[in-house]
mmCIF file of C-alpha atoms in Angstrom:
data_model
loop_
_atom_site.group_PDB
_atom_site.id
_atom_site.type_symbol
_atom_site.label_atom_id
_atom_site.label_comp_id
_atom_site.label_asym_id
_atom_site.label_seq_id
_atom_site.Cartn_x
_atom_site.Cartn_y
_atom_site.Cartn_z
ATOM 1 C CA MET A 22 -33.386 -11.656 179.891
ATOM 2 C CA LYS A 23 -32.408 -13.799 177.021
ATOM 3 C CA ARG A 24 -29.923 -16.579 177.711
ATOM 4 C CA PRO A 25 -26.821 -16.196 175.445
ATOM 5 C CA GLU A 26 -25.215 -19.036 173.599
ATOM 6 C CA LEU A 27 -21.879 -20.466 174.933
ATOM 7 C CA LEU A 28 -19.707 -20.800 171.845
ATOM 8 C CA ALA A 29 -16.499 -22.960 172.089
ATOM 9 C CA PRO A 30 -13.460 -23.479 169.924
ATOM 10 C CA ALA A 31 -12.970 -26.833 168.080
ATOM 11 C CA GLY A 32 -9.433 -27.038 166.707
ATOM 12 C CA ASP A 33 -9.974 -30.632 165.664
ATOM 13 C CA LEU A 34 -12.502 -33.364 166.017
ATOM 14 C CA GLU A 35 -11.421 -34.479 169.396
ATOM 15 C CA LYS A 36 -11.720 -30.917 170.630
ATOM 16 C CA LEU A 37 -15.152 -30.549 169.100
ATOM 17 C CA LYS A 38 -16.335 -33.726 171.042
ATOM 18 C CA VAL A 39 -14.773 -32.426 174.225
ATOM 19 C CA ALA A 40 -16.423 -28.860 173.746
ATOM 20 C CA VAL A 41 -19.756 -30.525 173.202
ATOM 21 C CA ILE A 42 -19.527 -33.031 176.120
ATOM 22 C CA TYR A 43 -18.420 -30.271 178.620
ATOM 23 C CA GLY A 44 -21.370 -28.054 177.778
ATOM 24 C CA ALA A 45 -21.104 -25.814 174.732
ATOM 25 C CA ASP A 46 -24.264 -24.749 172.948
ATOM 26 C CA ALA A 47 -22.258 -24.197 169.706
ATOM 27 C CA VAL A 48 -18.772 -24.797 168.352
ATOM 28 C CA TYR A 49 -16.770 -23.027 165.719
ATOM 29 C CA LEU A 50 -14.102 -24.758 163.572
ATOM 30 C CA GLY A 51 -11.925 -24.179 160.508
ATOM 31 C CA GLY A 52 -11.588 -26.394 157.461
ATOM 32 C CA ARG A 53 -8.213 -27.008 155.785
ATOM 33 C CA HIS A 54 -8.632 -23.903 153.608
ATOM 34 C CA PHE A 55 -9.787 -20.323 153.949
ATOM 35 C CA GLY A 56 -9.471 -19.948 157.727
ATOM 36 C CA LEU A 57 -7.248 -17.935 160.094
ATOM 37 C CA ARG A 58 -5.771 -20.754 162.181
ATOM 38 C CA ALA A 59 -3.522 -22.759 159.902
ATOM 39 C CA GLY A 60 -1.598 -24.067 163.060
ATOM 40 C CA ALA A 61 -4.764 -25.602 164.407
ATOM 41 C CA GLY A 62 -5.428 -29.306 163.571
ATOM 42 C CA ASN A 63 -8.416 -28.123 161.415
ATOM 43 C CA PHE A 64 -10.916 -30.397 159.654
ATOM 44 C CA SER A 65 -11.054 -32.280 156.405
ATOM 45 C CA GLU A 66 -14.303 -32.132 154.503
ATOM 46 C CA GLU A 67 -15.101 -35.555 155.803
ATOM 47 C CA GLU A 68 -14.336 -34.504 159.398
ATOM 48 C CA ILE A 69 -16.629 -31.320 159.066
ATOM 49 C CA ALA A 70 -19.550 -33.690 158.121
ATOM 50 C CA GLU A 71 -18.759 -35.966 161.048
ATOM 51 C CA GLY A 72 -18.336 -33.104 163.495
ATOM 52 C CA VAL A 73 -21.711 -31.672 162.402
ATOM 53 C CA ARG A 74 -23.437 -35.164 162.835
ATOM 54 C CA PHE A 75 -21.940 -35.471 166.409
ATOM 55 C CA ALA A 76 -22.715 -32.008 167.416
ATOM 56 C CA HIS A 77 -26.271 -32.052 165.988
ATOM 57 C CA GLU A 78 -27.075 -35.298 167.735
ATOM 58 C CA LYS A 79 -26.381 -33.505 170.994
ATOM 59 C CA GLY A 80 -28.379 -30.403 169.974
ATOM 60 C CA VAL A 81 -25.226 -28.362 169.335
ATOM 61 C CA ARG A 82 -24.726 -25.847 166.515
ATOM 62 C CA VAL A 83 -21.596 -25.785 164.336
ATOM 63 C CA TYR A 84 -20.185 -22.713 162.539
ATOM 64 C CA VAL A 85 -17.300 -22.846 160.073
ATOM 65 C CA THR A 86 -14.671 -20.042 159.675
ATOM 66 C CA VAL A 87 -14.090 -18.783 156.130
ATOM 67 C CA ASN A 88 -12.588 -15.543 157.380
ATOM 68 C CA ILE A 89 -9.557 -14.950 155.374
ATOM 69 C CA PHE A 90 -9.026 -11.791 153.369
ATOM 70 C CA ALA A 91 -9.296 -13.379 150.058
ATOM 71 C CA HIS A 92 -6.951 -12.853 147.162
ATOM 72 C CA ASN A 93 -8.097 -13.407 143.508
ATOM 73 C CA SER A 94 -6.821 -16.879 143.548
ATOM 74 C CA ASP A 95 -8.910 -17.846 146.446
ATOM 75 C CA LEU A 96 -12.162 -16.648 144.748
ATOM 76 C CA ALA A 97 -11.906 -19.384 142.034
ATOM 77 C CA LYS A 98 -11.833 -22.116 144.718
ATOM 78 C CA LEU A 99 -14.302 -20.783 147.142
ATOM 79 C CA PRO A 100 -17.590 -21.792 145.547
ATOM 80 C CA GLY A 101 -16.768 -25.428 145.620
ATOM 81 C CA TYR A 102 -15.713 -25.346 149.190
ATOM 82 C CA LEU A 103 -18.927 -23.340 150.139
ATOM 83 C CA ASP A 104 -20.916 -25.967 148.409
ATOM 84 C CA THR A 105 -19.310 -28.694 150.546
ATOM 85 C CA VAL A 106 -19.630 -26.811 153.913
ATOM 86 C CA SER A 107 -23.382 -26.071 153.127
ATOM 87 C CA ALA A 108 -24.006 -29.710 152.182
ATOM 88 C CA ALA A 109 -22.495 -30.783 155.547
ATOM 89 C CA GLY A 110 -25.355 -28.916 157.413
ATOM 90 C CA VAL A 111 -23.345 -26.398 159.239
ATOM 91 C CA ASP A 112 -25.416 -23.759 161.045
ATOM 92 C CA GLY A 113 -23.456 -20.603 159.820
ATOM 93 C CA VAL A 114 -20.190 -19.518 158.259
ATOM 94 C CA ILE A 115 -17.938 -16.834 159.751
ATOM 95 C CA LEU A 116 -16.649 -14.359 157.173
ATOM 96 C CA SER A 117 -14.652 -11.121 157.130
ATOM 97 C CA ASP A 118 -14.198 -10.228 153.493
ATOM 98 C CA PRO A 119 -17.060 -8.199 151.933
ATOM 99 C CA GLY A 120 -16.631 -10.035 148.624
ATOM 100 C CA VAL A 121 -16.916 -13.410 150.268
ATOM 101 C CA VAL A 122 -20.010 -12.173 152.157
ATOM 102 C CA GLU A 123 -21.692 -11.202 148.864
ATOM 103 C CA LEU A 124 -20.602 -14.609 147.319
ATOM 104 C CA VAL A 125 -22.100 -16.605 150.102
ATOM 105 C CA ARG A 126 -25.357 -14.537 150.103
ATOM 106 C CA LYS A 127 -25.547 -15.259 146.244
ATOM 107 C CA LEU A 128 -24.746 -18.996 146.210
ATOM 108 C CA HIS A 129 -26.212 -20.084 149.439
ATOM 109 C CA PRO A 130 -28.837 -17.370 150.551
ATOM 110 C CA ALA A 131 -30.214 -19.690 153.341
ATOM 111 C CA LEU A 132 -26.791 -20.139 154.967
ATOM 112 C CA PRO A 133 -26.357 -17.768 157.919
ATOM 113 C CA VAL A 134 -23.530 -15.383 157.800
ATOM 114 C CA HIS A 135 -21.581 -14.418 160.927
ATOM 115 C CA LEU A 136 -19.333 -11.448 160.429
ATOM 116 C CA SER A 137 -15.786 -12.128 161.901
ATOM 117 C CA THR A 138 -14.130 -9.886 164.464
ATOM 118 C CA GLN A 139 -11.508 -9.469 161.739
ATOM 119 C CA ALA A 140 -13.862 -7.056 160.149
ATOM 120 C CA ASN A 141 -13.397 -4.731 163.038
ATOM 121 C CA THR A 142 -16.969 -3.775 163.729
ATOM 122 C CA THR A 143 -16.606 -0.994 166.399
ATOM 123 C CA ASN A 144 -19.661 1.196 165.950
ATOM 124 C CA TRP A 145 -23.366 1.021 165.309
ATOM 125 C CA ALA A 146 -23.206 2.477 161.788
ATOM 126 C CA ALA A 147 -20.884 -0.255 160.707
ATOM 127 C CA ALA A 148 -23.227 -2.772 162.313
ATOM 128 C CA GLN A 149 -26.233 -1.290 160.429
ATOM 129 C CA PHE A 150 -24.229 -1.451 157.179
ATOM 130 C CA TRP A 151 -23.547 -5.174 157.559
ATOM 131 C CA GLU A 152 -27.110 -5.803 158.716
ATOM 132 C CA LYS A 153 -28.436 -4.280 155.480
ATOM 133 C CA LEU A 154 -26.147 -6.785 153.469
ATOM 134 C CA GLY A 155 -27.898 -9.767 155.070
ATOM 135 C CA VAL A 156 -25.309 -10.640 157.826
ATOM 136 C CA SER A 157 -27.270 -12.392 160.552
ATOM 137 C CA ARG A 158 -24.701 -12.099 163.400
ATOM 138 C CA ILE A 159 -21.779 -9.704 164.070
ATOM 139 C CA ILE A 160 -18.841 -10.723 166.097
ATOM 140 C CA LEU A 161 -17.868 -7.402 167.604
ATOM 141 C CA ALA A 162 -14.313 -6.165 167.838
ATOM 142 C CA ARG A 163 -12.624 -6.908 171.136
ATOM 143 C CA GLU A 164 -11.747 -3.188 171.578
ATOM 144 C CA LEU A 165 -15.313 -2.201 172.614
ATOM 145 C CA SER A 166 -16.515 -1.202 176.111
ATOM 146 C CA LEU A 167 -19.666 -2.475 177.737
ATOM 147 C CA ASP A 168 -21.415 0.909 177.122
ATOM 148 C CA GLU A 169 -20.380 0.765 173.411
ATOM 149 C CA ILE A 170 -21.735 -2.707 172.963
ATOM 150 C CA ALA A 171 -24.992 -1.762 174.693
ATOM 151 C CA GLU A 172 -25.412 1.167 172.300
ATOM 152 C CA ILE A 173 -24.870 -1.062 169.277
ATOM 153 C CA ARG A 174 -27.468 -3.531 170.558
ATOM 154 C CA GLU A 175 -30.034 -0.757 170.835
ATOM 155 C CA ARG A 176 -29.512 0.225 167.123
ATOM 156 C CA VAL A 177 -29.416 -3.099 165.271
ATOM 157 C CA GLY A 178 -31.519 -6.188 165.195
ATOM 158 C CA VAL A 179 -28.741 -8.719 164.136
ATOM 159 C CA GLU A 180 -27.406 -11.108 166.721
ATOM 160 C CA LEU A 181 -24.241 -9.869 168.555
ATOM 161 C CA GLU A 182 -21.355 -12.020 169.681
ATOM 162 C CA ILE A 183 -18.299 -11.069 171.795
ATOM 163 C CA PHE A 184 -15.204 -12.875 173.056
ATOM 164 C CA VAL A 185 -15.482 -13.469 176.756
ATOM 165 C CA HIS A 186 -12.240 -15.622 177.174
ATOM 166 C CA GLY A 187 -8.938 -16.353 175.606
ATOM 167 C CA ALA A 188 -5.897 -14.790 174.007
ATOM 168 C CA MET A 189 -5.895 -11.225 172.984
ATOM 169 C CA CYS A 190 -3.990 -9.757 169.932
ATOM 170 C CA VAL A 191 -1.441 -6.804 170.476
ATOM 171 C CA SER A 192 -2.863 -5.370 167.256
ATOM 172 C CA TYR A 193 -6.392 -4.213 166.538
ATOM 173 C CA SER A 194 -8.500 -7.428 166.383
ATOM 174 C CA GLY A 195 -5.848 -9.370 164.557
ATOM 175 C CA ARG A 196 -4.618 -6.746 162.079
ATOM 176 C CA CYS A 197 -0.993 -7.357 162.968
ATOM 177 C CA LEU A 198 1.865 -7.261 160.232
ATOM 178 C CA LEU A 199 4.707 -8.422 162.534
ATOM 179 C CA SER A 200 4.362 -12.049 161.437
ATOM 180 C CA ASN A 201 4.398 -11.109 157.789
ATOM 181 C CA TYR A 202 7.386 -8.760 158.207
ATOM 182 C CA PHE A 203 9.556 -10.997 160.202
ATOM 183 C CA THR A 204 8.808 -14.444 158.744
ATOM 184 C CA GLY A 205 6.779 -13.985 155.537
ATOM 185 C CA ARG A 206 3.767 -15.730 157.157
ATOM 186 C CA ASP A 207 0.487 -13.905 156.500
ATOM 187 C CA ALA A 208 -1.660 -13.691 159.628
ATOM 188 C CA ASN A 209 -4.659 -12.611 157.638
ATOM 189 C CA ARG A 210 -4.391 -15.798 155.577
ATOM 190 C CA GLY A 211 -4.245 -18.133 158.644
ATOM 191 C CA ASP A 212 -0.508 -18.482 159.201
ATOM 192 C CA CYS A 213 0.465 -16.095 161.993
ATOM 193 C CA ALA A 214 3.839 -16.837 163.641
ATOM 194 C CA GLN A 215 2.633 -15.154 166.842
ATOM 195 C CA SER A 216 5.635 -12.743 166.834
ATOM 196 C CA CYS A 217 3.894 -10.770 169.686
ATOM 197 C CA ARG A 218 4.807 -13.721 172.020
ATOM 198 C CA TRP A 219 8.579 -13.505 171.235
ATOM 199 C CA ARG A 220 10.961 -12.170 173.720
ATOM 200 C CA TYR A 221 12.413 -8.626 172.933
ATOM 201 C CA ALA A 222 15.269 -6.420 174.053
ATOM 202 C CA LEU A 223 16.419 -2.958 173.042
ATOM 203 C CA VAL A 224 19.541 -2.339 170.749
ATOM 204 C CA GLU A 225 21.009 1.068 170.648
ATOM 205 C CA GLU A 226 22.107 2.098 167.134
ATOM 206 C CA THR A 227 25.765 2.781 168.017
ATOM 207 C CA ARG A 228 26.070 -0.336 170.195
ATOM 208 C CA PRO A 229 25.263 -3.261 167.807
ATOM 209 C CA GLY A 230 25.077 -6.626 169.516
ATOM 210 C CA GLU A 231 24.597 -5.004 172.883
ATOM 211 C CA TYR A 232 21.161 -6.019 174.133
ATOM 212 C CA LEU A 233 19.548 -3.843 176.758
ATOM 213 C CA PRO A 234 16.768 -5.409 178.809
ATOM 214 C CA LEU A 235 13.590 -3.301 179.013
ATOM 215 C CA GLU A 236 13.180 -4.407 182.687
ATOM 216 C CA GLU A 237 15.368 -5.815 185.238
ATOM 217 C CA ASP A 238 15.308 -9.214 183.740
ATOM 218 C CA GLU A 239 18.294 -10.961 182.043
ATOM 219 C CA LYS A 240 15.828 -12.747 179.698
ATOM 220 C CA GLY A 241 14.369 -9.824 177.980
ATOM 221 C CA ALA A 242 10.717 -8.546 178.010
ATOM 222 C CA TYR A 243 7.594 -9.613 176.351
ATOM 223 C CA ILE A 244 6.535 -5.970 175.609
ATOM 224 C CA LEU A 245 4.086 -7.072 172.858
ATOM 225 C CA SER A 246 2.314 -9.888 174.520
ATOM 226 C CA SER A 247 -1.271 -9.244 175.686
ATOM 227 C CA ARG A 248 -2.675 -10.844 178.765
ATOM 228 C CA ASP A 249 -5.619 -13.297 178.388
ATOM 229 C CA LEU A 250 -9.256 -12.133 178.369
ATOM 230 C CA CYS A 251 -11.505 -13.417 181.136
ATOM 231 C CA LEU A 252 -14.981 -11.968 181.575
ATOM 232 C CA ILE A 253 -16.550 -14.862 183.656
ATOM 233 C CA GLU A 254 -17.088 -12.574 186.605
ATOM 234 C CA HIS A 255 -19.121 -10.139 184.396
ATOM 235 C CA ILE A 256 -21.714 -12.463 182.871
ATOM 236 C CA PRO A 257 -24.542 -10.566 184.478
ATOM 237 C CA GLU A 258 -23.556 -7.307 182.882
ATOM 238 C CA LEU A 259 -22.885 -8.966 179.574
ATOM 239 C CA ALA A 260 -26.302 -10.653 179.565
ATOM 240 C CA ALA A 261 -27.978 -7.453 180.444
ATOM 241 C CA ALA A 262 -26.383 -5.751 177.479
ATOM 242 C CA GLY A 263 -28.254 -8.056 175.151
ATOM 243 C CA ILE A 264 -25.369 -10.178 173.769
ATOM 244 C CA ASN A 265 -26.518 -13.298 171.911
ATOM 245 C CA SER A 266 -23.229 -15.403 172.067
ATOM 246 C CA PHE A 267 -20.418 -15.666 174.484
ATOM 247 C CA LYS A 268 -17.335 -16.874 172.581
ATOM 248 C CA ILE A 269 -14.270 -18.700 173.925
ATOM 249 C CA GLU A 270 -11.035 -18.277 171.973
ATOM 250 C CA GLY A 271 -8.571 -21.245 171.722
ATOM 251 C CA ARG A 272 -8.727 -23.509 168.711
ATOM 252 C CA MET A 273 -4.923 -24.146 169.135
ATOM 253 C CA LYS A 274 -5.251 -24.873 172.890
ATOM 254 C CA SER A 275 -5.322 -28.277 174.478
ATOM 255 C CA ILE A 276 -8.486 -30.411 175.240
ATOM 256 C CA HIS A 277 -7.784 -29.745 178.896
ATOM 257 C CA TYR A 278 -8.084 -25.978 178.296
ATOM 258 C CA VAL A 279 -11.323 -26.479 176.215
ATOM 259 C CA ALA A 280 -12.844 -28.799 178.865
ATOM 260 C CA GLY A 281 -11.977 -26.653 181.866
ATOM 261 C CA VAL A 282 -12.896 -23.325 180.380
ATOM 262 C CA VAL A 283 -16.197 -24.476 178.754
ATOM 263 C CA LYS A 284 -17.333 -26.225 181.893
ATOM 264 C CA ALA A 285 -16.570 -23.246 184.023
ATOM 265 C CA TYR A 286 -18.532 -20.847 181.822
ATOM 266 C CA ARG A 287 -21.337 -23.368 181.432
ATOM 267 C CA GLU A 288 -21.874 -23.719 185.172
ATOM 268 C CA ALA A 289 -21.548 -19.877 185.730
ATOM 269 C CA MET A 290 -24.078 -19.101 183.115
ATOM 270 C CA ASP A 291 -26.529 -21.800 184.146
ATOM 271 C CA THR A 292 -26.207 -20.704 187.860
ATOM 272 C CA PHE A 293 -26.886 -16.966 186.974
ATOM 273 C CA PHE A 294 -29.859 -17.701 184.797
ATOM 274 C CA ALA A 295 -31.351 -20.128 187.253
ATOM 275 C CA GLY A 296 -31.077 -17.837 190.188
ATOM 276 C CA GLY A 297 -29.979 -14.332 189.130
ATOM 277 C CA ALA A 298 -27.633 -12.152 190.926
ATOM 278 C CA GLY A 299 -28.790 -13.487 194.331
ATOM 279 C CA CYS A 300 -26.771 -16.753 193.889
ATOM 280 C CA TRP A 301 -23.828 -15.200 191.963
ATOM 281 C CA ASN A 302 -20.472 -16.171 193.344
ATOM 282 C CA PRO A 303 -17.861 -16.513 190.586
ATOM 283 C CA ASP A 304 -14.815 -17.560 192.808
ATOM 284 C CA VAL A 305 -15.457 -21.266 192.252
ATOM 285 C CA TRP A 306 -15.341 -20.900 188.447
ATOM 286 C CA LEU A 307 -12.356 -18.510 188.607
ATOM 287 C CA GLU A 308 -10.505 -21.262 190.564
ATOM 288 C CA GLU A 309 -11.371 -23.742 187.815
ATOM 289 C CA ILE A 310 -10.175 -21.516 184.974
ATOM 290 C CA GLY A 311 -7.006 -20.857 186.853
ATOM 291 C CA LYS A 312 -6.104 -24.588 186.505
ATOM 292 C CA VAL A 313 -5.608 -24.438 182.798
ATOM 293 C CA SER A 314 -2.555 -22.961 181.179
ATOM 294 C CA HIS A 315 -3.027 -19.271 180.708
ATOM 295 C CA ARG A 316 -1.457 -15.829 180.820
ATOM 296 C CA GLU A 317 -2.461 -13.421 183.564
ATOM 297 C CA TYR A 318 -6.168 -12.425 183.063
ATOM 298 C CA THR A 319 -7.542 -9.035 182.096
ATOM 299 C CA THR A 320 -11.088 -7.647 181.311
ATOM 300 C CA GLY A 321 -9.645 -6.264 178.083
ATOM 301 C CA PHE A 322 -11.485 -3.111 176.949
ATOM 302 C CA LEU A 323 -14.914 -3.935 178.602
ATOM 303 C CA PHE A 324 -14.536 -1.147 181.121
ATOM 304 C CA GLY A 325 -12.289 1.185 179.074
ATOM 305 C CA ASN A 326 -8.786 0.997 177.607
ATOM 306 C CA PRO A 327 -6.661 -1.247 179.866
ATOM 307 C CA GLY A 328 -3.473 0.585 179.181
ATOM 308 C CA ALA A 329 -0.445 -1.103 180.765
ATOM 309 C CA ALA A 330 -2.529 -3.414 182.695
ATOM 310 C CA GLY A 331 -3.401 -5.291 179.578
ATOM 311 C CA GLN A 332 0.224 -6.274 178.681
ATOM 312 C CA HIS A 333 2.937 -8.623 179.974
ATOM 313 C CA TYR A 334 6.339 -7.061 180.813
ATOM 314 C CA ASN A 335 8.313 -9.921 182.257
ATOM 315 C CA SER A 336 9.427 -13.488 181.323
ATOM 316 C CA LYS A 337 6.845 -15.128 183.639
ATOM 317 C CA ILE A 338 4.277 -15.090 180.835
ATOM 318 C CA TYR A 339 2.278 -18.424 181.460
ATOM 319 C CA ARG A 340 0.620 -19.661 184.549
ATOM 320 C CA ARG A 341 0.618 -23.437 184.807
ATOM 321 C CA ARG A 342 -0.669 -24.926 188.049
ATOM 322 C CA TYR A 343 -1.633 -28.313 186.724
ATOM 323 C CA SER A 344 -0.327 -30.826 184.159
ATOM 324 C CA PHE A 345 -2.831 -32.617 182.050
ATOM 325 C CA ILE A 346 -1.783 -36.264 182.363
ATOM 326 C CA GLY A 347 -4.517 -38.469 181.117
ATOM 327 C CA LEU A 348 -7.777 -38.773 179.201
ATOM 328 C CA VAL A 349 -10.345 -41.329 180.220
ATOM 329 C CA ARG A 350 -11.275 -43.477 177.189
ATOM 330 C CA GLY A 351 -13.585 -45.957 179.063
ATOM 331 C CA TYR A 352 -14.281 -47.855 182.241
ATOM 332 C CA ASP A 353 -13.844 -51.541 183.122
ATOM 333 C CA GLN A 354 -16.971 -52.091 185.378
ATOM 334 C CA GLN A 355 -15.963 -55.568 186.402
ATOM 335 C CA ALA A 356 -12.462 -54.598 187.645
ATOM 336 C CA GLY A 357 -13.337 -50.998 188.703
ATOM 337 C CA LEU A 358 -10.558 -49.583 186.473
ATOM 338 C CA ALA A 359 -10.552 -46.511 184.282
ATOM 339 C CA VAL A 360 -9.047 -46.815 180.893
ATOM 340 C CA VAL A 361 -6.801 -43.923 180.373
ATOM 341 C CA GLU A 362 -4.828 -42.548 177.530
ATOM 342 C CA GLN A 363 -1.549 -40.989 178.883
ATOM 343 C CA ARG A 364 -0.999 -37.328 177.858
ATOM 344 C CA ASN A 365 1.902 -36.620 180.265
ATOM 345 C CA ARG A 366 4.045 -38.923 182.549
ATOM 346 C CA PHE A 367 2.447 -40.002 185.788
ATOM 347 C CA ALA A 368 3.362 -42.718 188.349
ATOM 348 C CA VAL A 369 1.951 -44.839 191.196
ATOM 349 C CA GLY A 370 1.605 -42.671 194.269
ATOM 350 C CA ASP A 371 0.770 -39.464 192.437
ATOM 351 C CA GLU A 372 -1.937 -37.288 193.871
ATOM 352 C CA VAL A 373 -4.098 -36.224 190.960
ATOM 353 C CA GLU A 374 -7.377 -34.509 190.378
ATOM 354 C CA ILE A 375 -10.269 -35.803 188.192
ATOM 355 C CA LEU A 376 -12.152 -33.323 186.018
ATOM 356 C CA THR A 377 -15.508 -34.694 184.818
ATOM 357 C CA PRO A 378 -18.160 -33.224 182.508
ATOM 358 C CA ALA A 379 -20.676 -33.049 185.384
ATOM 359 C CA GLY A 380 -20.034 -32.322 189.055
ATOM 360 C CA GLY A 381 -17.045 -30.830 190.760
ATOM 361 C CA PRO A 382 -13.363 -32.119 190.634
ATOM 362 C CA SER A 383 -12.394 -34.980 192.900
ATOM 363 C CA LYS A 384 -9.092 -36.232 194.294
ATOM 364 C CA LEU A 385 -7.299 -39.491 193.702
ATOM 365 C CA THR A 386 -4.177 -41.149 194.785
ATOM 366 C CA ILE A 387 -2.954 -43.454 191.895
ATOM 367 C CA SER A 388 -2.571 -46.830 193.784
ATOM 368 C CA ALA A 389 -1.724 -48.995 190.809
ATOM 369 C CA ILE A 390 -1.147 -48.863 187.025
ATOM 370 C CA TYR A 391 -1.693 -51.729 184.552
ATOM 371 C CA ASP A 392 -0.591 -51.838 180.989
ATOM 372 C CA GLU A 393 -2.821 -53.155 178.158
ATOM 373 C CA ASP A 394 -1.709 -56.758 178.874
ATOM 374 C CA GLY A 395 -2.779 -56.478 182.544
ATOM 375 C CA TYR A 396 0.842 -56.354 183.940
ATOM 376 C CA SER A 397 1.462 -54.021 186.904
ATOM 377 C CA ILE A 398 3.810 -51.050 185.989
ATOM 378 C CA GLU A 399 5.126 -48.227 188.212
ATOM 379 C CA VAL A 400 4.972 -45.436 185.639
ATOM 380 C CA ALA A 401 3.241 -44.500 182.488
ATOM 381 C CA PRO A 402 5.933 -42.688 180.591
ATOM 382 C CA HIS A 403 4.826 -42.944 176.802
ATOM 383 C CA PRO A 404 2.679 -40.416 175.080
ATOM 384 C CA GLN A 405 -0.820 -41.847 174.345
ATOM 385 C CA GLN A 406 0.088 -45.114 176.131
ATOM 386 C CA ILE A 407 -3.184 -46.898 177.212
ATOM 387 C CA VAL A 408 -3.211 -47.982 180.804
ATOM 388 C CA LYS A 409 -5.799 -48.853 183.488
ATOM 389 C CA ILE A 410 -5.933 -47.454 186.987
ATOM 390 C CA PRO A 411 -8.210 -48.183 189.953
ATOM 391 C CA VAL A 412 -10.712 -45.396 190.593
ATOM 392 C CA HIS A 413 -13.292 -44.809 193.356
ATOM 393 C CA LYS A 414 -16.220 -44.303 191.097
ATOM 394 C CA GLU A 415 -17.118 -44.984 187.483
ATOM 395 C CA LEU A 416 -15.767 -42.297 185.163
ATOM 396 C CA GLU A 417 -17.408 -41.435 181.913
ATOM 397 C CA ALA A 418 -15.414 -41.136 178.683
ATOM 398 C CA TYR A 419 -13.546 -37.767 178.265
ATOM 399 C CA SER A 420 -13.048 -37.348 182.002
ATOM 400 C CA MET A 421 -9.447 -36.017 182.560
ATOM 401 C CA LEU A 422 -6.705 -36.541 185.022
ATOM 402 C CA ARG A 423 -4.402 -33.697 186.014
ATOM 403 C CA LYS A 424 -1.538 -33.391 188.472
ATOM 404 C CA PRO A 425 -0.478 -30.365 190.433
ATOM 405 C CA ILE A 426 2.951 -28.865 189.290
ATOM 406 C CA GLU A 427 5.166 -28.641 192.302
#
């Protein structure tokens, strides 16, 4: 059984480094143009080159999204951008528009083309069509069952990639018009307002201004909000289906999210491929991914249409058990102090947990905090404030501190 690639989101350069350090085999990112995540930090052309250098030094591949549905005006600017991306040494581009696919194949025939999930590949005939056009990998639509994926695998030779974790769209693999209708922001040009996450209520035609809750909740209902996808329990079945790449959604999520989810899937995949089903116990990894901010989890369409079980219907949409409070930037060996960049308020006496790239989480009671001048302080209240705290062992850079939410 071939080991799949673990593909992680990189919303900006810091998230790319976190994804690489916590175990990704590959990362995907967007430039400042032609991608579908305008709200993410995204990468300048110089940052793409820097990100590629950093990843390649660690043996990690980099794919760049160019997956808008292009308008005529986009086509004039694309060749120059593709030249820059190719020159940076990226390992592939993620496309959805057939015209852009043809353009890349013409201008940069050696650059691997990955077909975006936005292209809605849901059957083997469509997969064969794209294979004939020179696409090297197809990112399948999220609306496929495991049996459908396996049948596509049997009929095509291209690599297949699926989403295994992250946000789901209320519409068919992102083909939603709500954002454009309500706000004028075009989701298929990278500017989705996430209207599906808004709170809704019913208004009866003859009773304007009288809002009727859809459930017994005075705050309204999130009838359009999908639950988050989580397939970590089903790595054995997915690997057996012949999938080449397991993709994590989340370019707009925090570095804590990227670290926790990537690490959990890395350990789960390594454990399974090292020992097979005999040592398979996903509870420990489910516990870890339960510590990042998420909506209730679902297996999506993997075992059939999820129906009502795939949606949220009340105001308790997010699950947040921990607050990400600090990122370790370095370690003062002589003093035994970790150099921490504050991300949320913490204080002396707080009981916290340490997430590290290798090994399980550990507990720590913050016994002291020192500012950059060495003065003792009781609390770190300022965003990105640099402080030092005593720790029981040396912590490598990009370790993270998180505090349980009471």
